[in-house]
Amino acid sequence: MADLHKTPLHALHVSLGAKMVPFAGYDMPVQYPLGVMKEHLHTRAKAGLFDVSHMGQVIVQGATYADAAAGLEQLIPVDILGLAPGRQRYGFFTNDAGGITDDLMLANRGDHIFMVVNAACKAADIADMKASLKPELTVTEITDRALLALQGPAAEAVLTALDARASDMAFMDVATLELAGVTAWVSRSGYTGEDGYEISIPATDAARVAQALLDHADVEPVGLGARDSLRLEAGLCLYGHDIDTTTSPVEAALTWAIQKVRRAGGERAGGFPGADHILDDIKNGPTRKRVGLLPDGRAPMREGVVLFADKDATDPLGAITSGGFGPTIGGPMAMGYVAADYAGIGTRIYGELRGKRQPLTVTKLPFTPANFKR
Amino acid sequence: MKYTEEHEWLRADGDVYVVGITEHATTQLGDLVFVELPEVGATVSKDDEIVVIESVKAASDIMAPVDGEIIEVNTALADDPSLANSDAVGAGWFFKIKPSDPSQLDDMMDEAAYNAMIG
């Protein structure tokens, strides 16, 4: 195996007794001694601290914010020009076929755009931006900063104890805070469905800030295992599984992220890769849709399980793209794509598990209610 | 107690054997959330995949340790798979099997050999 990268918190994970696994080229903690189930439940009850330093942190800058925003709008079907200073927005890069090449968070930090992209996609994202954007725009990967996520109902109290301004932030606000003497780029967001923060800090100070957060009685370290079950309960897509280059944002039920100004009839309609396909999908409806799925019984149905309309159907309706056990809901849960006719809430379909067709119900996402501070 | 390389333990109970998986195995698997047990009365062959177990993260199979007949299964475990985590060699047992060829147990490890294998 090629040498794995280590995040600035690697030694801390090992000292905390984490089980380390390779993930997107990094040696990452999948769980700590508490275990996936308790880490998940602790995050929903109090607060979990996640190391997400493997993700790409990128700054795009031009002469003005608007220059950088206008450039990125040619790659991302989102209203970036209209994003207010100190605000963050979800988006995705698209390809000419209308598929998704990565999903990301992007923030207006005054004179530049700060984005967080997926670890596995970051090299390609940066290469694409450098190749596509005008030379006046600079694209800089930030490699000397760690990224932490503090998630859960106690996150506000924990972070506010380090910098009182944390409580002034609303969901999807970004700000610069001082945490244990360290300048931190903070957003009020996350990947769990809970309130919380994502915190970019210099790598050299990362272990100290992480320890200051872990010193709070309500905070436990949480690994990638629980990160996955938390995001699935929250109905959030995992790139490479629930969305990829073959899924359009409309099929993926992400149309909400394409603001009206970028849709047909909008002031800046289209103008991004695959716009014809995506705007047509919005107008006419997609042929398949991403839906939530609840299996009957206790057996989890995982990624790859093929879905059928009934016990005898020979042609599949689609397949599960993420599935597992939801500790908060106390049972199995899944997401997947089904033919649009079968995407209605309450539709009963079947998944083929170990050679047997087992029933599932198409279910509203998220499985657990979002707990954001709007 | 006898042990297999697949991290199963077997404990004699008259002419049948109680079978489960070791604490080492359940620790590696993490919190179990689903167990599908074989049917009572089923005739199975050594290495048949007869139990499905799922942790929060992944599914695995448990194989029949010997040829034989399934005499009883632990329905309490199907209702509460976490028993295998909390009491792997006690309340977390999986099934009882009556070997058709008890000599198949001769090659299995004792506790010292199993502990040496898992290091």
PDB file of C-alpha atoms in Angstrom, chain A residues 19 31 34-38 224-225 228-229 298-300 302 324-325 327 353-354 356 358, chain B residues 27-36 52 54-59 61 78-81:
ATOM      1  CA  LYS A  19      -8.778   2.240  15.431  1.00  0.00           C
ATOM      2  CA  GLN A  31     -13.758   4.699  15.845  1.00  0.00           C
ATOM      3  CA  LEU A  34     -16.346   4.259  22.903  1.00  0.00           C
ATOM      4  CA  GLY A  35     -17.398   2.527  19.638  1.00  0.00           C
ATOM      5  CA  VAL A  36     -19.495   3.629  16.667  1.00  0.00           C
ATOM      6  CA  MET A  37     -22.872   3.227  18.350  1.00  0.00           C
ATOM      7  CA  LYS A  38     -22.072   5.253  21.480  1.00  0.00           C
ATOM      8  CA  LEU A 224     -15.569   8.089  10.529  1.00  0.00           C
ATOM      9  CA  GLY A 225     -17.882   5.173  11.390  1.00  0.00           C
ATOM     10  CA  ASP A 228     -21.268   7.956   8.231  1.00  0.00           C
ATOM     11  CA  SER A 229     -24.264   6.780  10.287  1.00  0.00           C
ATOM     12  CA  ARG A 298     -34.010  -5.483  11.495  1.00  0.00           C
ATOM     13  CA  ALA A 299     -31.710  -6.539   8.641  1.00  0.00           C
ATOM     14  CA  PRO A 300     -29.690  -3.628   7.236  1.00  0.00           C
ATOM     15  CA  ARG A 302     -26.412  -1.760   2.326  1.00  0.00           C
ATOM     16  CA  GLY A 324     -26.816   0.616   7.348  1.00  0.00           C
ATOM     17  CA  PHE A 325     -28.089   0.774  10.871  1.00  0.00           C
ATOM     18  CA  PRO A 327     -28.430   4.131  16.092  1.00  0.00           C
ATOM     19  CA  LEU A 353     -30.848  -9.300   0.223  1.00  0.00           C
ATOM     20  CA  ARG A 354     -28.871 -12.567   0.202  1.00  0.00           C
ATOM     21  CA  LYS A 356     -34.424 -12.994  -0.822  1.00  0.00           C
ATOM     22  CA  GLN A 358     -37.403  -8.041   1.476  1.00  0.00           C
TER      23      GLN A 358
ATOM     24  CA  THR B  27     -14.473  -6.323  19.696  1.00  0.00           C
ATOM     25  CA  GLN B  28     -13.112  -6.281  16.156  1.00  0.00           C
ATOM     26  CA  LEU B  29     -16.611  -6.223  14.628  1.00  0.00           C
ATOM     27  CA  GLY B  30     -17.934  -3.474  16.892  1.00  0.00           C
ATOM     28  CA  ASP B  31     -21.529  -3.082  18.034  1.00  0.00           C
ATOM     29  CA  LEU B  32     -23.677  -5.841  16.528  1.00  0.00           C
ATOM     30  CA  VAL B  33     -27.092  -4.684  15.290  1.00  0.00           C
ATOM     31  CA  PHE B  34     -28.464  -7.707  13.447  1.00  0.00           C
ATOM     32  CA  VAL B  35     -28.125 -11.484  13.680  1.00  0.00           C
ATOM     33  CA  GLU B  36     -29.818 -13.979  11.355  1.00  0.00           C
ATOM     34  CA  VAL B  52     -25.299 -13.514   9.133  1.00  0.00           C
ATOM     35  CA  GLU B  54     -24.055  -7.162  10.996  1.00  0.00           C
ATOM     36  CA  SER B  55     -22.308  -4.473  12.966  1.00  0.00           C
ATOM     37  CA  VAL B  56     -23.085  -0.780  12.530  1.00  0.00           C
ATOM     38  CA  LYS B  57     -20.559  -0.746   9.719  1.00  0.00           C
ATOM     39  CA  ALA B  58     -20.474  -4.118   7.955  1.00  0.00           C
ATOM     40  CA  ALA B  59     -21.981  -7.556   7.397  1.00  0.00           C
ATOM     41  CA  ASP B  61     -20.895 -14.537   7.879  1.00  0.00           C
ATOM     42  CA  ALA B  78     -31.767 -12.217  17.446  1.00  0.00           C
ATOM     43  CA  ASP B  79     -33.895  -9.847  19.548  1.00  0.00           C
ATOM     44  CA  ASP B  80     -30.861  -8.145  21.115  1.00  0.00           C
ATOM     45  CA  PRO B  81     -27.677  -8.619  19.060  1.00  0.00           C
TER      46      PRO B  81
END
